[in-house]
PDB file of C-alpha atoms in Angstrom:
ATOM      1  CA  MET T   1     -20.822-101.331 -11.974  1.00 40.00           C
ATOM      2  CA  PRO T   2     -18.545 -99.344  -9.668  1.00 45.00           C
ATOM      3  CA  THR T   3     -19.636 -99.023  -6.043  1.00 48.00           C
ATOM      4  CA  GLU T   4     -17.097 -96.641  -4.862  1.00 54.00           C
ATOM      5  CA  LEU T   5     -17.486 -92.951  -5.552  1.00 47.00           C
ATOM      6  CA  PRO T   6     -14.454 -90.653  -6.008  1.00 49.00           C
ATOM      7  CA  THR T   7     -13.418 -88.600  -3.001  1.00 53.00           C
ATOM      8  CA  GLU T   8     -15.191 -85.386  -2.966  1.00 48.00           C
ATOM      9  CA  ARG T   9     -13.106 -82.238  -2.836  1.00 51.00           C
ATOM     10  CA  SER T  10     -14.097 -78.702  -2.046  1.00 52.00           C
ATOM     11  CA  ILE T  11     -14.087 -76.320  -4.997  1.00 53.00           C
ATOM     12  CA  ARG T  12     -13.688 -73.267  -2.658  1.00 55.00           C
ATOM     13  CA  ALA T  13     -13.750 -72.564   1.052  1.00 58.00           C
ATOM     14  CA  PRO T  14     -17.315 -72.168   2.338  1.00 58.00           C
ATOM     15  CA  GLY T  15     -18.355 -68.520   2.164  1.00 56.00           C
ATOM     16  CA  SER T  16     -15.464 -67.675  -0.073  1.00 57.00           C
ATOM     17  CA  MET T  17     -16.065 -65.770  -3.280  1.00 54.00           C
ATOM     18  CA  GLU T  18     -12.803 -66.700  -4.873  1.00 58.00           C
ATOM     19  CA  LEU T  19     -12.808 -68.509  -8.179  1.00 55.00           C
ATOM     20  CA  ASP T  20     -11.655 -72.071  -8.338  1.00 51.00           C
ATOM     21  CA  PRO T  21      -8.001 -72.027  -9.356  1.00 53.00           C
ATOM     22  CA  THR T  22      -8.550 -75.177 -11.310  1.00 54.00           C
ATOM     23  CA  ALA T  23     -11.199 -73.430 -13.363  1.00 50.00           C
ATOM     24  CA  GLU T  24     -13.691 -76.227 -12.539  1.00 52.00           C
ATOM     25  CA  GLY T  25     -15.979 -74.026 -10.480  1.00 54.00           C
ATOM     26  CA  VAL T  26     -17.324 -70.507 -10.581  1.00 60.00           C
ATOM     27  CA  ALA T  27     -18.192 -67.821  -7.996  1.00 62.00           C
ATOM     28  CA  LEU T  28     -21.806 -68.325  -6.970  1.00 68.00           C
ATOM     29  CA  ASP T  29     -22.463 -65.389  -4.692  1.00 74.00           C
ATOM     30  CA  GLU T  30     -20.249 -62.369  -5.113  1.00 74.00           C
ATOM     31  CA  THR T  31     -16.849 -61.318  -6.340  1.00 73.00           C
ATOM     32  CA  ARG T  32     -15.283 -57.905  -6.337  1.00 70.00           C
ATOM     33  CA  ARG T  33     -17.202 -56.822  -9.445  1.00 70.00           C
ATOM     34  CA  LEU T  34     -19.967 -59.435  -9.748  1.00 73.00           C
ATOM     35  CA  ILE T  35     -22.992 -60.135  -7.588  1.00 78.00           C
ATOM     36  CA  ALA T  36     -25.614 -62.851  -7.838  1.00 81.00           C
ATOM     37  CA  SER T  37     -29.102 -61.818  -8.732  1.00 85.00           C
ATOM     38  CA  ASN T  38     -30.604 -63.098  -5.482  1.00 86.00           C
ATOM     39  CA  LYS T  39     -28.211 -60.782  -3.599  1.00 87.00           C
ATOM     40  CA  VAL T  40     -29.344 -57.769  -5.504  1.00 89.00           C
ATOM     41  CA  GLU T  41     -33.104 -58.456  -4.887  1.00 91.00           C
ATOM     42  CA  GLY T  42     -34.007 -56.781  -1.688  1.00 91.00           C
ATOM     43  CA  THR T  43     -31.185 -54.270  -1.711  1.00 93.00           C
ATOM     44  CA  ALA T  44     -32.092 -50.877  -0.484  1.00 94.00           C
ATOM     45  CA  VAL T  45     -32.431 -47.838  -2.779  1.00 94.00           C
ATOM     46  CA  TYR T  46     -31.797 -44.355  -1.524  1.00 94.00           C
ATOM     47  CA  ASP T  47     -32.271 -40.856  -2.812  1.00 91.00           C
ATOM     48  CA  ARG T  48     -29.300 -38.364  -3.087  1.00 90.00           C
ATOM     49  CA  GLN T  49     -29.797 -37.348   0.522  1.00 91.00           C
ATOM     50  CA  GLY T  50     -29.552 -40.999   1.784  1.00 92.00           C
ATOM     51  CA  GLU T  51     -33.245 -41.322   2.477  1.00 91.00           C
ATOM     52  CA  SER T  52     -34.646 -44.737   1.789  1.00 91.00           C
ATOM     53  CA  LEU T  53     -37.005 -44.989  -1.228  1.00 90.00           C
ATOM     54  CA  GLY T  54     -37.590 -48.760  -1.341  1.00 90.00           C
ATOM     55  CA  THR T  55     -35.865 -51.883  -2.493  1.00 93.00           C
ATOM     56  CA  ILE T  56     -34.853 -53.735  -5.631  1.00 94.00           C
ATOM     57  CA  TYR T  57     -37.693 -56.156  -6.179  1.00 90.00           C
ATOM     58  CA  ASN T  58     -36.004 -57.799  -9.196  1.00 89.00           C
ATOM     59  CA  PHE T  59     -34.358 -56.839 -12.404  1.00 88.00           C
ATOM     60  CA  MET T  60     -34.897 -57.494 -16.086  1.00 85.00           C
ATOM     61  CA  VAL T  61     -32.091 -58.818 -18.368  1.00 87.00           C
ATOM     62  CA  ASP T  62     -32.144 -58.253 -22.071  1.00 84.00           C
ATOM     63  CA  LYS T  63     -32.246 -61.761 -23.635  1.00 86.00           C
ATOM     64  CA  VAL T  64     -30.007 -60.887 -26.563  1.00 85.00           C
ATOM     65  CA  SER T  65     -27.353 -58.667 -25.072  1.00 87.00           C
ATOM     66  CA  GLY T  66     -27.375 -60.204 -21.595  1.00 86.00           C
ATOM     67  CA  GLN T  67     -27.288 -56.711 -20.059  1.00 87.00           C
ATOM     68  CA  VAL T  68     -29.517 -55.619 -17.179  1.00 88.00           C
ATOM     69  CA  ALA T  69     -32.033 -53.224 -18.711  1.00 85.00           C
ATOM     70  CA  TYR T  70     -34.376 -52.317 -15.821  1.00 86.00           C
ATOM     71  CA  ALA T  71     -34.368 -52.757 -12.067  1.00 89.00           C
ATOM     72  CA  VAL T  72     -37.936 -52.987 -10.654  1.00 89.00           C
ATOM     73  CA  LEU T  73     -38.064 -50.834  -7.592  1.00 89.00           C
ATOM     74  CA  SER T  74     -40.574 -51.773  -4.866  1.00 87.00           C
ATOM     75  CA  PHE T  75     -41.784 -48.508  -3.346  1.00 82.00           C
ATOM     76  CA  GLY T  76     -44.183 -47.667  -0.437  1.00 73.00           C
ATOM     77  CA  GLY T  77     -46.635 -50.000   1.087  1.00 66.00           C
ATOM     78  CA  PHE T  78     -46.326 -51.904   4.346  1.00 62.00           C
ATOM     79  CA  LEU T  79     -45.613 -55.606   4.733  1.00 60.00           C
ATOM     80  CA  GLY T  80     -46.196 -56.094   0.934  1.00 57.00           C
ATOM     81  CA  LEU T  81     -49.560 -54.319   0.931  1.00 64.00           C
ATOM     82  CA  GLY T  82     -49.986 -51.165  -1.183  1.00 67.00           C
ATOM     83  CA  GLU T  83     -46.558 -51.362  -2.735  1.00 77.00           C
ATOM     84  CA  SER T  84     -46.032 -50.017  -6.184  1.00 81.00           C
ATOM     85  CA  TYR T  85     -43.437 -51.323  -8.627  1.00 86.00           C
ATOM     86  CA  HIS T  86     -41.438 -48.866 -10.767  1.00 87.00           C
ATOM     87  CA  PRO T  87     -39.151 -50.056 -13.593  1.00 88.00           C
ATOM     88  CA  VAL T  88     -36.036 -47.994 -13.363  1.00 87.00           C
ATOM     89  CA  PRO T  89     -33.325 -48.115 -16.041  1.00 86.00           C
ATOM     90  CA  TRP T  90     -30.336 -49.855 -14.581  1.00 88.00           C
ATOM     91  CA  ARG T  91     -28.083 -46.924 -15.684  1.00 86.00           C
ATOM     92  CA  ALA T  92     -30.082 -44.654 -13.316  1.00 87.00           C
ATOM     93  CA  LEU T  93     -28.672 -46.600 -10.255  1.00 90.00           C
ATOM     94  CA  THR T  94     -25.305 -46.322  -8.707  1.00 91.00           C
ATOM     95  CA  TYR T  95     -24.066 -48.611  -5.952  1.00 91.00           C
ATOM     96  CA  ASP T  96     -22.885 -46.780  -2.825  1.00 91.00           C
ATOM     97  CA  VAL T  97     -20.595 -48.853  -0.659  1.00 88.00           C
ATOM     98  CA  ALA T  98     -21.057 -46.632   2.459  1.00 91.00           C
ATOM     99  CA  LEU T  99     -24.848 -47.011   2.280  1.00 92.00           C
ATOM    100  CA  GLY T 100     -24.788 -50.637   1.238  1.00 90.00           C
ATOM    101  CA  GLY T 101     -27.321 -49.942  -1.414  1.00 93.00           C
ATOM    102  CA  TYR T 102     -28.130 -48.136  -4.669  1.00 94.00           C
ATOM    103  CA  VAL T 103     -28.572 -44.392  -5.084  1.00 94.00           C
ATOM    104  CA  ILE T 104     -30.889 -42.782  -7.618  1.00 90.00           C
ATOM    105  CA  ASP T 105     -31.219 -39.168  -8.542  1.00 87.00           C
ATOM    106  CA  ILE T 106     -34.886 -38.841  -7.679  1.00 82.00           C
ATOM    107  CA  ASP T 107     -36.941 -38.041  -4.542  1.00 78.00           C
ATOM    108  CA  ALA T 108     -40.001 -39.963  -3.158  1.00 79.00           C
ATOM    109  CA  ASP T 109     -42.563 -37.533  -4.636  1.00 80.00           C
ATOM    110  CA  SER T 110     -41.012 -37.764  -8.135  1.00 79.00           C
ATOM    111  CA  LEU T 111     -40.809 -41.548  -7.862  1.00 77.00           C
ATOM    112  CA  ALA T 112     -44.459 -41.655  -6.948  1.00 77.00           C
ATOM    113  CA  GLY T 113     -45.132 -39.994 -10.374  1.00 79.00           C
ATOM    114  CA  ALA T 114     -42.906 -42.341 -12.332  1.00 81.00           C
ATOM    115  CA  PRO T 115     -44.299 -45.041 -14.523  1.00 80.00           C
ATOM    116  CA  ARG T 116     -45.504 -48.004 -12.448  1.00 81.00           C
ATOM    117  CA  GLN T 117     -46.913 -51.441 -12.670  1.00 77.00           C
ATOM    118  CA  GLY T 118     -48.952 -53.655 -10.438  1.00 73.00           C
ATOM    119  CA  ALA T 119     -47.615 -56.886  -8.868  1.00 70.00           C
ATOM    120  CA  ASP T 120     -49.531 -59.087 -11.471  1.00 71.00           C
ATOM    121  CA  GLU T 121     -49.253 -56.815 -14.509  1.00 73.00           C
ATOM    122  CA  ASP T 122     -46.973 -57.067 -17.566  1.00 75.00           C
ATOM    123  CA  PRO T 123     -46.965 -53.462 -18.819  1.00 73.00           C
ATOM    124  CA  PHE T 124     -43.982 -54.100 -21.096  1.00 74.00           C
ATOM    125  CA  ALA T 125     -46.374 -56.169 -23.317  1.00 77.00           C
ATOM    126  CA  ASP T 126     -47.310 -52.801 -24.621  1.00 79.00           C
ATOM    127  CA  PRO T 127     -44.253 -51.273 -26.385  1.00 77.00           C
ATOM    128  CA  ALA T 128     -45.473 -47.805 -25.468  1.00 83.00           C
ATOM    129  CA  PHE T 129     -44.832 -48.525 -21.794  1.00 80.00           C
ATOM    130  CA  GLY T 130     -41.036 -48.954 -22.385  1.00 77.00           C
ATOM    131  CA  GLU T 131     -41.020 -45.671 -24.271  1.00 81.00           C
ATOM    132  CA  GLN T 132     -42.828 -43.971 -21.294  1.00 82.00           C
ATOM    133  CA  VAL T 133     -40.266 -45.357 -18.877  1.00 81.00           C
ATOM    134  CA  ASP T 134     -37.404 -44.237 -21.098  1.00 79.00           C
ATOM    135  CA  ALA T 135     -38.908 -40.789 -21.585  1.00 81.00           C
ATOM    136  CA  HIS T 136     -39.426 -40.369 -17.859  1.00 80.00           C
ATOM    137  CA  TRP T 137     -35.924 -41.375 -16.819  1.00 77.00           C
ATOM    138  CA  GLY T 138     -34.042 -39.973 -19.777  1.00 75.00           C
ATOM    139  CA  SER T 139     -30.286 -40.170 -19.035  1.00 55.00           C
ATOM    140  CA  ARG T 140     -30.451 -39.865 -15.257  1.00 56.00           C
ATOM    141  CA  ARG T 141     -27.436 -41.212 -13.500  1.00 50.00           C
ATOM    142  CA  VAL T 142     -25.886 -40.515 -10.086  1.00 45.00           C
ATOM    143  CA  PRO T 143     -22.163 -39.599 -10.463  1.00 44.00           C
ATOM    144  CA  ALA T 144     -19.929 -42.159  -8.924  1.00 45.00           C
ATOM    145  CA  ALA T 145     -18.849 -41.152  -5.379  1.00 45.00           C
TER     146      ALA T 145
END
């Protein structure tokens, strides 16, 4: 039984997002076009005027296509109390580099009236909820800046 382990080598420089040139590793955090899910969660969401609406709580990925279907926006509340969660179609969000967050074409009052879910609810268990979300959001999309 061997007692000597092979010398470890660094796949990439610490903090670097570059891909391993030997193709043995992958970017784990962020590249020019890709971002890790844990870095999206907590990202600020703004209205068209740059006013904060909330943050990305998480997002839902279609199991078959692998595409992000909805971002769940955490809105309102204070220190986690009284927050509401609004599923927003991913296509309705546009990343704004200057703001360091996502922009959506809706204001706080309209967001308050959007379909919502509680922290411990699974509204998508009812197929009608997805239809409500799609009907509410339609084809909203903020044009790229």
